Amino acid sequence: MFETFARPSLTPALQQLGELLDRRRREITLERGGGLTTTYNRAYGWDDLLAQPGGLDHGFHDTRQGRRYTVGPAVRQEILDRLLELNQNRHAAEAAARPAGPEPLPVAPTRSGLRYAYAARGPSSVHTVAATPDVRAR
């Protein structure tokens, strides 16, 4: 799977940083009394997932990437639902903290890219952004 993954050249500095990261990760998991799964569950405060019947239902399950050793489908869905809720809460908090200003109207696709209009500034504030990796504003 990782054979085609682009990797940087292993320099002494990169080797040292990798060892530092691994050492710190190991310290954290030992401090919290478990492996990475336990660490991540406690990081989010989701210990209740471990306490449910069947726990995390670890095993080989079908995923969009094929059959993988992972948490069970019901647990995976619960985790995704909780992450979505966290994301929405953080977005709402960021939006509430942002100073009031013109909000872009919904994106409108065009042949040359995506159009954004800022209603508070009038029709002269319409921008087209190319829908390619080479994004340019006109």
CSV table of C-alpha atoms in Angstrom, one decimal:
chain,number,residue,atom,x,y,z
A,1,MET,CA,0.0,0.0,0.0
A,2,PHE,CA,2.8,2.5,0.9
A,3,GLU,CA,5.1,1.4,-1.9
A,4,THR,CA,4.0,4.3,-4.1
A,5,PHE,CA,3.7,6.9,-1.3
A,6,ALA,CA,6.2,9.7,-1.9
A,7,ARG,CA,8.7,9.8,0.9
A,8,PRO,CA,11.3,12.4,1.7
A,9,SER,CA,15.0,11.4,1.9
A,10,LEU,CA,15.9,10.2,5.4
A,11,THR,CA,18.3,12.8,6.7
A,12,PRO,CA,19.8,12.8,10.2
A,13,ALA,CA,17.5,15.7,11.3
A,14,LEU,CA,14.4,13.8,10.0
A,15,GLN,CA,15.6,10.7,11.8
A,16,GLN,CA,16.0,12.6,15.0
A,17,LEU,CA,12.5,14.2,14.7
A,18,GLY,CA,10.9,10.8,14.0
A,19,GLU,CA,12.6,9.3,17.1
A,20,LEU,CA,11.5,12.3,19.2
A,21,LEU,CA,7.9,11.9,17.9
A,22,ASP,CA,7.8,8.2,18.6
A,23,ARG,CA,9.3,8.6,22.1
A,24,ARG,CA,6.7,11.3,23.0
A,25,ARG,CA,3.8,9.2,21.6
A,26,ARG,CA,4.9,6.2,23.6
A,27,GLU,CA,5.2,8.3,26.8
A,28,ILE,CA,1.7,9.7,26.3
A,29,THR,CA,0.1,6.3,25.7
A,30,LEU,CA,1.9,4.8,28.8
A,31,GLU,CA,0.8,7.8,30.9
A,32,ARG,CA,-2.8,7.2,29.9
A,33,GLY,CA,-2.7,3.5,30.4
A,34,GLY,CA,-3.2,1.9,27.1
A,35,GLY,CA,-2.5,1.8,23.4
A,36,LEU,CA,-3.3,4.4,20.7
A,37,THR,CA,-7.0,3.5,20.7
A,38,THR,CA,-7.3,4.2,24.4
A,39,THR,CA,-5.3,7.4,24.1
A,40,TYR,CA,-7.5,8.7,21.3
A,41,ASN,CA,-10.7,7.7,23.1
A,42,ARG,CA,-9.5,9.5,26.3
A,43,ALA,CA,-8.4,12.5,24.2
A,44,TYR,CA,-12.0,13.0,23.0
A,45,GLY,CA,-13.5,11.8,26.3
A,46,TRP,CA,-15.3,9.0,24.6
A,47,ASP,CA,-14.6,6.2,27.1
A,48,ASP,CA,-18.3,5.2,26.8
A,49,LEU,CA,-17.5,3.6,23.5
A,50,LEU,CA,-15.2,1.1,25.3
A,51,ALA,CA,-17.8,0.3,27.9
A,52,GLN,CA,-20.6,-0.6,25.5
A,53,PRO,CA,-21.4,-4.3,24.8
A,54,GLY,CA,-18.9,-5.6,22.4
A,55,GLY,CA,-16.5,-2.7,23.0
A,56,LEU,CA,-15.2,-1.2,19.8
A,57,ASP,CA,-15.9,-4.5,17.9
A,58,HIS,CA,-12.4,-4.7,16.5
A,59,GLY,CA,-12.0,-7.1,13.6
A,60,PHE,CA,-11.8,-7.4,9.9
A,61,HIS,CA,-14.6,-5.3,8.4
A,62,ASP,CA,-15.6,-4.2,4.9
A,63,THR,CA,-14.8,-0.5,4.3
A,64,ARG,CA,-14.6,1.7,1.1
A,65,GLN,CA,-10.9,0.8,1.0
A,66,GLY,CA,-11.6,-2.9,1.1
A,67,ARG,CA,-11.5,-5.3,4.0
A,68,ARG,CA,-9.6,-3.8,6.9
A,69,TYR,CA,-8.8,-4.5,10.6
A,70,THR,CA,-10.7,-1.7,12.3
A,71,VAL,CA,-13.6,-0.9,14.6
A,72,GLY,CA,-17.0,-2.3,13.8
A,73,PRO,CA,-19.4,-0.5,11.5
A,74,ALA,CA,-21.7,0.7,14.2
A,75,VAL,CA,-18.8,2.1,16.2
A,76,ARG,CA,-17.3,3.7,13.1
A,77,GLN,CA,-20.6,5.4,12.4
A,78,GLU,CA,-20.9,6.6,16.0
A,79,ILE,CA,-17.3,8.0,15.8
A,80,LEU,CA,-18.0,9.8,12.5
A,81,ASP,CA,-21.3,11.2,13.9
A,82,ARG,CA,-19.4,12.6,17.0
A,83,LEU,CA,-16.6,14.0,14.8
A,84,LEU,CA,-19.2,15.7,12.6
A,85,GLU,CA,-20.9,17.2,15.7
A,86,LEU,CA,-17.5,18.5,17.0
A,87,ASN,CA,-16.7,20.0,13.6
A,88,GLN,CA,-20.1,21.8,13.5
A,89,ASN,CA,-19.7,23.1,17.0
A,90,ARG,CA,-16.2,24.4,16.3
A,91,HIS,CA,-17.4,26.0,13.0
A,92,ALA,CA,-20.3,27.7,14.9
A,93,ALA,CA,-17.9,29.0,17.6
A,94,GLU,CA,-15.4,30.3,14.9
A,95,ALA,CA,-18.3,32.0,13.0
A,96,ALA,CA,-19.6,33.6,16.2
A,97,ALA,CA,-16.1,34.9,17.0
A,98,ARG,CA,-15.5,36.3,13.5
A,99,PRO,CA,-16.2,40.0,13.0
A,100,ALA,CA,-19.3,40.8,11.0
A,101,GLY,CA,-18.6,41.3,7.3
A,102,PRO,CA,-19.9,40.5,3.9
A,103,GLU,CA,-20.9,36.8,3.5
A,104,PRO,CA,-20.3,35.2,0.2
A,105,LEU,CA,-23.4,34.0,-1.6
A,106,PRO,CA,-23.6,30.3,-2.6
A,107,VAL,CA,-21.0,29.2,-5.1
A,108,ALA,CA,-22.2,29.3,-8.7
A,109,PRO,CA,-20.2,27.1,-11.2
A,110,THR,CA,-19.4,28.6,-14.5
A,111,ARG,CA,-17.4,27.3,-17.5
A,112,SER,CA,-14.3,29.3,-16.4
A,113,GLY,CA,-14.5,28.4,-12.7
A,114,LEU,CA,-16.5,29.2,-9.6
A,115,ARG,CA,-18.2,32.5,-9.0
A,116,TYR,CA,-18.5,34.1,-5.5
A,117,ALA,CA,-20.6,37.2,-5.0
A,118,TYR,CA,-20.3,39.4,-1.9
A,119,ALA,CA,-23.8,41.0,-1.6
A,120,ALA,CA,-22.7,43.7,0.9
A,121,ARG,CA,-20.4,45.2,-1.8
A,122,GLY,CA,-22.7,45.1,-4.8
A,123,PRO,CA,-22.4,43.6,-8.2
A,124,SER,CA,-18.9,44.9,-8.7
A,125,SER,CA,-17.6,42.4,-6.1
A,126,VAL,CA,-18.1,39.3,-8.2
A,127,HIS,CA,-15.1,37.1,-8.5
A,128,THR,CA,-14.4,34.0,-10.6
A,129,VAL,CA,-12.0,31.4,-9.3
A,130,ALA,CA,-10.6,28.8,-11.6
A,131,ALA,CA,-11.7,25.3,-10.7
A,132,THR,CA,-8.3,23.8,-11.4
A,133,PRO,CA,-5.3,23.2,-9.1
A,134,ASP,CA,-4.0,26.4,-10.5
A,135,VAL,CA,-6.5,28.7,-8.7
A,136,ARG,CA,-6.6,32.3,-9.9
A,137,ALA,CA,-8.9,35.1,-9.0
A,138,ARG,CA,-10.1,37.5,-11.8
